[in-house]
Amino acid sequence: MHTVHPSSSGLPQVSKTGFARGPYGSWCTPDSSPLHNKLTQTISNIETKTQIKDSHQKQENPIIPLQKVRLFSTTPPPEYKATCEEKDVITELKELKKTLSSNSAEKPPISEDKPAPVETPQSPVPTSPSRHKQCKGFFKFSTFCDPFVPIDPQGRVYITWLLLVTFCYSYNAWCIALRATFPYQTKENTPIWMTADYFCDLVYLLDLLLVKPRLMFLHEGFWVDDPNETKKNYMKKLQYKFDVISLTPLDLLYIYFGTQRVALRFPRLLKLQTFWEFHQAMDRVLSSPYVVRIGKTLFYIFYLIHLNACAYYAMSDYIGLGSNGWVYDNEGNAYIRCFYFATKTATSIGKNPKPEQTIEYLFMTAAWLMGVFVFALLIGQIRDIIATATRARAEYRKTVDGCSRYLRRLNMPVALQRRVTLWFTYTWSQQRCFDESRILNSLPFNMKRDVALAVHMSTLSKVQLFRDCSDSLLRDLVLQLRPVSFLPGDLVVRRGDVGHQMYIIKSGECCVMSHDESEVLATLREGSVFGEISLLGIEGLRRRTATVRSRGYSSLFALSRNDLDAALKYHKEAANILRLRADQLIRENAARLVKRKQLEAKKSHEESHGLRHRKMSSASSNLAEGKKTRMASAAAKRRLSAVSENKGVRASLASACSGVRTPLPTIVLSSD
Ligand SMILES: Nc1ncnc2c1ncn2[C@@H]1O[C@@H]2COP(=O)(O)O[C@H]2[C@H]1O
């Protein structure tokens, strides 16, 4: 029998060469080289081992031949045989490891067009095998039609088939009740109704005989695609019994009762499981499953009203159309009028006609009860679906409002409040959540890591450090990365602070500032790493060597010192790369600092030289001026002595001398 192993999640893989390694790979394997992958297979992956065996037999290495395990063998092997097989497998694996390690020098090249399927036994939910057999369009459809090819229950073609069956089911569900009560099936249109009916019956039949028996299923974590087993599996299910009963040809009784007895087709309504199956599949496939859930609930609501309308018409017909104030008065469009009445009674909206007969009272009571219990339940369901769909946004609003209220209560500056709100808005727009880890925590560890890798792949693939080191470094670190956002001008790290985290730029730009923050030393962009120097503690440096500011809005990943230390313990090459880079930066910065200091010294030297020169020149000019003043005062003295007796002249003289910087000749004043 055939089994298909659980495949990887289909996420792209990291490779040193191209980073993304194609859809078959997985992040879960510790080393991504094909050789290593082969070594890390578990015993459960028997088929893969067979492949490995084949490839190595080609290299003429004697390996004990492996047997394929039959999960559903008709004559199960005795237990001791299974144990022996298991032992064989282990021995073989050991031999294989030895062989491979001896051949490790000549690693086979990675085939680009045919990537080796990597098994991930630790993957919790095996994806359907259709991931491996990617075929397109018509070919896909033709394989679906082939009665000997198993069908993937998660494949698109099967979901399309489910849509067709659901359509047929809905047709039966609505039209059987409608035609059985309302006079819409006439002699003239009976052939049309019949054609539609038998087309649906054909679809039911094909589903029962050709589709459902070929559906693959999971057994102990493996996809079973053996036709006999898939058939047996279907026939064991309750769904099979319902599917068979739904095709009971009660309509053969048309021969006796006439084609008007459409109620004979009621068994068709028992194919309800396919209807549910379709909705489950859509729920899985669509990006917004809420639409499907709401659609299904609305379908139930309208269907109940439809049944109510049919019952109302049937009852009115039985009592006599228009015979009293409660029954349908046979005016206007019968279906619309009855549907309107049924909606009114079910939802208790509007004024309902008063029942007159017991049967009418019973009908009204049943309709109201249905409205109270069933409708209230269904409408509540819709409210829940919408609340779930918008829960994340509601929580975001609650957080923002709470924080703003807190800041307002503390009378914080308006600018700060605005800044906080801005941060919330930006972080929400980037991450759509504030705590990514809380969302992922419900997943198993490996899946959580796969999701984190897929989400952050575009950024992490740009980080040179991860390209240069083994893939497992990225896998070890990805769950430790914490997204953080910064606003324009925000300080990411401050020079002199103790370093606790290093950063990877997811989007935006960060500027490394010089000592006095007057100069930008470097502008770091997406995929750049910074803040590692103080974490590595090179030459005892535990403090930030530079200030780094966010230039615009930026989203970064922060990695704590402990997580980095833990990872570097097992990834020596990464430690070396980081250390080398840090060394280089320290040397560059030191050289820049020395150069700057030299420049400053030179400048100050030049400045002091210039000052002395200026001082000397100003001293000599002072001397000359003093000489000039002395000469001027002597002349004034001479003139004064000539006119010493004349008072009026003395006053004018005083004013004439007032402009002279040297103290006025006291002689003149004292002569008074
Ligand atoms: N000249 C530079 N060019 C680029 N990055 C730098 C430079 N100097 C320092 N850094 C980074 O800025 C970071 C500041 O904090 P750390 O000292 O921890 O680590 C530092 C380096 O990662």
PDB file of C-alpha atoms and ligand atoms in Angstrom, residues 493-502 511-513 521-524 529-536 541-548 581-582 584-586 588-589 592, ligand 1:
ATOM      1  CA  VAL A 493      21.015  53.792  21.555  1.00  0.00           C
ATOM      2  CA  ARG A 494      22.904  56.522  23.413  1.00  0.00           C
ATOM      3  CA  ARG A 495      26.663  56.700  23.526  1.00  0.00           C
ATOM      4  CA  GLY A 496      27.971  55.746  26.953  1.00  0.00           C
ATOM      5  CA  ASP A 497      24.906  53.737  28.000  1.00  0.00           C
ATOM      6  CA  VAL A 498      25.324  50.100  28.955  1.00  0.00           C
ATOM      7  CA  GLY A 499      24.301  47.935  25.974  1.00  0.00           C
ATOM      8  CA  HIS A 500      21.578  45.369  26.539  1.00  0.00           C
ATOM      9  CA  GLN A 501      20.320  44.750  23.010  1.00  0.00           C
ATOM     10  CA  MET A 502      21.545  44.730  19.462  1.00  0.00           C
ATOM     11  CA  CYS A 511      22.078  57.259  11.686  1.00  0.00           C
ATOM     12  CA  VAL A 512      25.229  56.524  13.658  1.00  0.00           C
ATOM     13  CA  MET A 513      26.277  59.898  15.099  1.00  0.00           C
ATOM     14  CA  LEU A 521      29.184  58.621  10.669  1.00  0.00           C
ATOM     15  CA  ALA A 522      27.047  56.114   8.845  1.00  0.00           C
ATOM     16  CA  THR A 523      23.467  55.680   7.674  1.00  0.00           C
ATOM     17  CA  LEU A 524      22.272  52.131   8.232  1.00  0.00           C
ATOM     18  CA  VAL A 529      22.968  45.197  12.227  1.00  0.00           C
ATOM     19  CA  PHE A 530      24.136  47.568  14.965  1.00  0.00           C
ATOM     20  CA  GLY A 531      24.583  47.753  18.699  1.00  0.00           C
ATOM     21  CA  GLU A 532      26.705  44.620  18.825  1.00  0.00           C
ATOM     22  CA  ILE A 533      29.968  46.194  20.092  1.00  0.00           C
ATOM     23  CA  SER A 534      28.816  46.787  23.636  1.00  0.00           C
ATOM     24  CA  LEU A 535      27.212  43.336  23.706  1.00  0.00           C
ATOM     25  CA  LEU A 536      30.367  41.534  22.674  1.00  0.00           C
ATOM     26  CA  LEU A 541      33.780  47.811  26.152  1.00  0.00           C
ATOM     27  CA  ARG A 542      30.389  47.351  27.715  1.00  0.00           C
ATOM     28  CA  ARG A 543      29.038  50.770  26.850  1.00  0.00           C
ATOM     29  CA  ARG A 544      27.672  52.118  23.625  1.00  0.00           C
ATOM     30  CA  THR A 545      30.402  53.481  21.423  1.00  0.00           C
ATOM     31  CA  ALA A 546      28.112  55.754  19.445  1.00  0.00           C
ATOM     32  CA  THR A 547      24.678  57.293  19.503  1.00  0.00           C
ATOM     33  CA  VAL A 548      22.264  55.905  16.940  1.00  0.00           C
ATOM     34  CA  ARG A 581      33.221  43.759  12.297  1.00  0.00           C
ATOM     35  CA  ALA A 582      33.172  45.260  15.768  1.00  0.00           C
ATOM     36  CA  GLN A 584      36.965  47.176  12.491  1.00  0.00           C
ATOM     37  CA  LEU A 585      34.366  49.692  13.650  1.00  0.00           C
ATOM     38  CA  ILE A 586      36.269  50.369  16.868  1.00  0.00           C
ATOM     39  CA  GLU A 588      37.700  53.155  12.374  1.00  0.00           C
ATOM     40  CA  ASN A 589      36.106  55.209  15.106  1.00  0.00           C
ATOM     41  CA  ARG A 592      38.459  59.111  13.101  1.00  0.00           C
TER      42      ARG A 592
HETATM   43  N1  LIG B   1      31.481  54.143  12.365  1.00  0.00           N
HETATM   44  C1  LIG B   1      30.429  53.358  12.500  1.00  0.00           C
HETATM   45  N2  LIG B   1      29.758  52.921  11.434  1.00  0.00           N
HETATM   46  C2  LIG B   1      28.686  52.143  11.554  1.00  0.00           C
HETATM   47  N3  LIG B   1      28.207  51.708  12.739  1.00  0.00           N
HETATM   48  C3  LIG B   1      28.833  52.093  13.843  1.00  0.00           C
HETATM   49  C4  LIG B   1      29.958  52.923  13.795  1.00  0.00           C
HETATM   50  N4  LIG B   1      30.365  53.127  15.052  1.00  0.00           N
HETATM   51  C5  LIG B   1      29.531  52.465  15.866  1.00  0.00           C
HETATM   52  N5  LIG B   1      28.597  51.826  15.131  1.00  0.00           N
HETATM   53  C6  LIG B   1      27.478  51.003  15.616  1.00  0.00           C
HETATM   54  O1  LIG B   1      26.759  51.812  16.547  1.00  0.00           O
HETATM   55  C7  LIG B   1      26.562  51.037  17.701  1.00  0.00           C
HETATM   56  C8  LIG B   1      26.426  51.807  18.979  1.00  0.00           C
HETATM   57  O2  LIG B   1      26.298  50.879  20.019  1.00  0.00           O
HETATM   58  P1  LIG B   1      27.437  49.756  20.192  1.00  0.00           P
HETATM   59  O3  LIG B   1      28.671  50.428  20.619  1.00  0.00           O
HETATM   60  O4  LIG B   1      26.920  48.685  20.995  1.00  0.00           O
HETATM   61  O5  LIG B   1      27.643  49.211  18.705  1.00  0.00           O
HETATM   62  C9  LIG B   1      27.808  50.204  17.765  1.00  0.00           C
HETATM   63  C10 LIG B   1      27.984  49.785  16.356  1.00  0.00           C
HETATM   64  O6  LIG B   1      27.186  48.723  16.041  1.00  0.00           O
END
